[in-house]
mmCIF file of C-alpha atoms in Angstrom:
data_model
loop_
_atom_site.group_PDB
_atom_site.id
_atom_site.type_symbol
_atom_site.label_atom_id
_atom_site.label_comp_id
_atom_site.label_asym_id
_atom_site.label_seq_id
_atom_site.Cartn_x
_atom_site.Cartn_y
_atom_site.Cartn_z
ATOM 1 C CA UNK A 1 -27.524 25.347 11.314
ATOM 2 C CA UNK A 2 -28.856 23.860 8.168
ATOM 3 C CA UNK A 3 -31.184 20.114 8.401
ATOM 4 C CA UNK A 4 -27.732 18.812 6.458
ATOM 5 C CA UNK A 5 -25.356 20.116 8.620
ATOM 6 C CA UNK A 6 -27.095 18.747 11.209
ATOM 7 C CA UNK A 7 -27.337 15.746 9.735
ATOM 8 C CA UNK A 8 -23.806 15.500 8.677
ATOM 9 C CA UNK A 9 -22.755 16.124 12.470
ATOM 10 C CA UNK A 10 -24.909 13.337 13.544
ATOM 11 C CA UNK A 11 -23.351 10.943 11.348
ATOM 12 C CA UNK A 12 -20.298 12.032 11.805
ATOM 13 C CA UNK A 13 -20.569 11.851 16.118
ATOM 14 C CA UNK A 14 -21.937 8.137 15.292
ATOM 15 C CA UNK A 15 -19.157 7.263 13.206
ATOM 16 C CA UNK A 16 -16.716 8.345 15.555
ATOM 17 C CA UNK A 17 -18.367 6.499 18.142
ATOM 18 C CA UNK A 18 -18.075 3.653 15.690
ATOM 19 C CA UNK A 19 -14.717 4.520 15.576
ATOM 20 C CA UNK A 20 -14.127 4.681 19.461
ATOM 21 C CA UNK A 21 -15.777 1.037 19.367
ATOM 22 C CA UNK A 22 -13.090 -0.317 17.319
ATOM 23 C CA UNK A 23 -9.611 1.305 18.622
ATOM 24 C CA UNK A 24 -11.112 -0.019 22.106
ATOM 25 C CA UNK A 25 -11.066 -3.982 20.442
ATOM 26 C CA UNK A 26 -8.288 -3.008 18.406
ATOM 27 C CA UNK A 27 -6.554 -2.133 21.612
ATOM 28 C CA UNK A 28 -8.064 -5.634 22.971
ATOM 29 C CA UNK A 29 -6.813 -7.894 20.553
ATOM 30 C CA UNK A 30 -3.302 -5.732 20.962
ATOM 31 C CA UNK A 31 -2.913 -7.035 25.235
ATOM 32 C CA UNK A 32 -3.884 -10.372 23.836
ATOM 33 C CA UNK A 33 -0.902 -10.044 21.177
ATOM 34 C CA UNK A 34 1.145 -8.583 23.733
ATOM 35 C CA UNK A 35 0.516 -11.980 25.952
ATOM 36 C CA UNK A 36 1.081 -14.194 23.056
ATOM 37 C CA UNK A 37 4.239 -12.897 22.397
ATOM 38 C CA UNK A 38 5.542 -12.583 26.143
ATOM 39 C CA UNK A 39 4.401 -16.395 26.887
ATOM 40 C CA UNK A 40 5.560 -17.351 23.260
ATOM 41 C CA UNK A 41 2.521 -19.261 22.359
ATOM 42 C CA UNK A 42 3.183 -18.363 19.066
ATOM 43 C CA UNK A 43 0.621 -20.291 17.012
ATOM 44 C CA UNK A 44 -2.371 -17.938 18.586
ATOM 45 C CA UNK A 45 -0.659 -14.878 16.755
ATOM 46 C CA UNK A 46 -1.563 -14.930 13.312
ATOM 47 C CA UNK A 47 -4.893 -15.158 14.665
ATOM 48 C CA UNK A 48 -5.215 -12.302 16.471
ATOM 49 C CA UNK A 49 -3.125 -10.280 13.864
ATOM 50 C CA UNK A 50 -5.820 -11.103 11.341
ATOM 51 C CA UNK A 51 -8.634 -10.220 13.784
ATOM 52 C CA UNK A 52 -6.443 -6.728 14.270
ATOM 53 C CA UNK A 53 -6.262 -6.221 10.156
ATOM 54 C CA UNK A 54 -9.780 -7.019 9.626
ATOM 55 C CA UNK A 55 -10.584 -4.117 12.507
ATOM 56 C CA UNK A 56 -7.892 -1.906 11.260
ATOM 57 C CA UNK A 57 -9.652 -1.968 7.815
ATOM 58 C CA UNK A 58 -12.738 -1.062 9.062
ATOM 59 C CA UNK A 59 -11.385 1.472 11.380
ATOM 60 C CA UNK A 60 -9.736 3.346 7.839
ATOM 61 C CA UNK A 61 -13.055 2.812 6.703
ATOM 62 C CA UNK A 62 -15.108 4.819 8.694
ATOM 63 C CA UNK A 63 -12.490 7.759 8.572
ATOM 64 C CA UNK A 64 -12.970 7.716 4.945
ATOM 65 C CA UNK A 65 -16.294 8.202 5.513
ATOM 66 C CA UNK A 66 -15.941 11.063 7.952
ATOM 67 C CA UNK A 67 -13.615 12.873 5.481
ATOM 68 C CA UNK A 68 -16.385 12.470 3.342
ATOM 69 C CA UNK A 69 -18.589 14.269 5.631
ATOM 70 C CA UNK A 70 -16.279 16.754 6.393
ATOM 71 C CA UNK A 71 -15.003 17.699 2.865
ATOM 72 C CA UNK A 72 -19.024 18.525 1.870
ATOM 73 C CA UNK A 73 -18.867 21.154 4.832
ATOM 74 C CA UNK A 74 -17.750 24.580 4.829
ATOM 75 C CA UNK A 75 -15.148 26.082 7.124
ATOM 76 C CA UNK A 76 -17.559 27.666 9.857
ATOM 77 C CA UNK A 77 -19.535 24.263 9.592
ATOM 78 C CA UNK A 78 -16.856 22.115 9.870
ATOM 79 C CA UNK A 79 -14.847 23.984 12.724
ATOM 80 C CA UNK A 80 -17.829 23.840 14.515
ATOM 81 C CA UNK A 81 -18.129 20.124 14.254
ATOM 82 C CA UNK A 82 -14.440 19.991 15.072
ATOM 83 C CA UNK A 83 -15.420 21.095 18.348
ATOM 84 C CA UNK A 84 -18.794 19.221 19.136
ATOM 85 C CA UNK A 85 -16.348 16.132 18.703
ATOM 86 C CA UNK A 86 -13.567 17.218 20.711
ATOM 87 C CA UNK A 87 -14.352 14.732 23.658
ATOM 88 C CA UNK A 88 -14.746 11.829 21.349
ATOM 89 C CA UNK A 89 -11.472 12.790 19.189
ATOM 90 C CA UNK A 90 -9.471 12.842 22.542
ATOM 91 C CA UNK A 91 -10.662 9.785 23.435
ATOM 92 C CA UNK A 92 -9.589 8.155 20.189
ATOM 93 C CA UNK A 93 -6.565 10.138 20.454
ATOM 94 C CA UNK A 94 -5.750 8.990 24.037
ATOM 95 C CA UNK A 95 -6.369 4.692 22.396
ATOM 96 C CA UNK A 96 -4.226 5.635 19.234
ATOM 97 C CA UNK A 97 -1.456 6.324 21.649
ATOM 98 C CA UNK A 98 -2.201 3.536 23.845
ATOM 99 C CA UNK A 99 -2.452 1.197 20.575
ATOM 100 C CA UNK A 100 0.872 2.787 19.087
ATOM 101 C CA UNK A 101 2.793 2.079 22.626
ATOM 102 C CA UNK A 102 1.825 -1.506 22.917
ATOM 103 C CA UNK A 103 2.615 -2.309 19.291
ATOM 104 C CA UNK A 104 6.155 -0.533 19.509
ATOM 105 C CA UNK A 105 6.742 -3.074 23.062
ATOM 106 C CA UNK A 106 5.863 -6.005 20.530
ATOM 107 C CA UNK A 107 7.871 -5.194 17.678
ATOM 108 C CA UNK A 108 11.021 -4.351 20.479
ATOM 109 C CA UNK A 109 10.088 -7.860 22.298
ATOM 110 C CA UNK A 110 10.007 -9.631 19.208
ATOM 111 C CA UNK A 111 13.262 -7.607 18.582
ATOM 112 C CA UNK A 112 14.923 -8.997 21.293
ATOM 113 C CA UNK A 113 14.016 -12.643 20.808
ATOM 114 C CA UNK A 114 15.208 -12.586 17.534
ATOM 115 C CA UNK A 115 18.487 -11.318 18.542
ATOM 116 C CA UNK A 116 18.811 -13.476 21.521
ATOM 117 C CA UNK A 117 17.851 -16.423 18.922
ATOM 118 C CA UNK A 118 20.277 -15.329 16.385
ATOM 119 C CA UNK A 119 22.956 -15.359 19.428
ATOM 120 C CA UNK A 120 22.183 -18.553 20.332
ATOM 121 C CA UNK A 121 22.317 -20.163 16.977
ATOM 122 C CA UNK A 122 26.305 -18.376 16.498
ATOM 123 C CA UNK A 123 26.920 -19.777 20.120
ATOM 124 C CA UNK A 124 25.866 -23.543 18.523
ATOM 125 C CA UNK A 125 27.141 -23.144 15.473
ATOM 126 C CA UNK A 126 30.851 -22.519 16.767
ATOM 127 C CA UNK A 127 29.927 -25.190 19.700
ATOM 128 C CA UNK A 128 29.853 -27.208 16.283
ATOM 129 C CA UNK A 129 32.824 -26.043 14.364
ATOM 130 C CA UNK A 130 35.208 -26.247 17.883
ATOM 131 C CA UNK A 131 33.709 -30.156 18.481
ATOM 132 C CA UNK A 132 34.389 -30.978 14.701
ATOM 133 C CA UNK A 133 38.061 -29.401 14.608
ATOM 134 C CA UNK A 134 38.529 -31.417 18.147
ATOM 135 C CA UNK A 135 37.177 -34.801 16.953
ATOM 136 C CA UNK A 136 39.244 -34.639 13.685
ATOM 137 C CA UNK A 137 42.544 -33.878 14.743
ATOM 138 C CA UNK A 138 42.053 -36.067 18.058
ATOM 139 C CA UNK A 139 40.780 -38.715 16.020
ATOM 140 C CA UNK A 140 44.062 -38.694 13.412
ATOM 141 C CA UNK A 141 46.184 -38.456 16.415
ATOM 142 C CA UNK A 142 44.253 -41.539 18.239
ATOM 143 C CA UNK A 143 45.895 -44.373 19.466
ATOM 144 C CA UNK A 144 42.793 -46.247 17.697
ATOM 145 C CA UNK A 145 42.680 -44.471 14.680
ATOM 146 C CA UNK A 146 46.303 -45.629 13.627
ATOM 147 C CA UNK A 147 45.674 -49.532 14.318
ATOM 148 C CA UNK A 148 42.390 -48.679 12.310
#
């Protein structure tokens, strides 16, 4: 193996352990967003989704940089590589799936509050409309109303 293959597998292992680093906050700030939304203390969130943007930036990032890496390799270099970094690939496999579930529970839970809110608000609307037909025509009808 050549001093810059070498070298490009060393900086590619670190970046993916940069890499690792991140999807584990990412993952992080993802239970905390997962909290906010369940206890609906909903002026934490667009903190937390910044903090996730600002690590989901730097996660794309450092794969940009290991493409980089990867594309200046040839195929025998660059299979090998593939499979010095199979432990830490699996391991950022393994958080991208963990990181995928609990953002698909948000979006559904957020889902299903907006439903249920969109329910409610029909429910009080036509509370509305059935108290406003009943005062009217009770009103017209009213004893009161006609010595009025």
């Amino acid at each position: 193996m050549s001093l810059k293959t070498e070298d490009s597998s060393t900086q590619i292992i670190k970046l993916l352990e940069q890499e690792a680093y991140y999807y584990e906050k990412l993952g992080l700030f993802l239970e905390e967003q997962k909290e906010i939304i369940e206890k609906k203390t909903i002026d934490r969130l667009m903190e937390v989704i910044q903090k996730k943007q600002k690590f989901q930036q730097t996660i794309s990032e450092l794969d940009g940089r290991i493409k980089q890496y990867m594309d200046g390799l040839d195929d025998a270099k660059r299979e090998k590589i593939i499979n010095q970094t199979k432990n830490i690939r699996t391991k950022i496999e393994s958080k991208i799936l963990d990181i995928i579930s609990l953002e698909n529970y948000c979006e559904d839970f957020i889902e299903r509050e907006k439903i249920e809110i969109k329910g409610k608000i029909t429910h009080l609307k036509h509370g509305k409309n059935v108290i406003k037909g009943y005062s009217s025509s009770v009103l017209k009808n009213s004893f009161i109303s006609k010595k009025l």
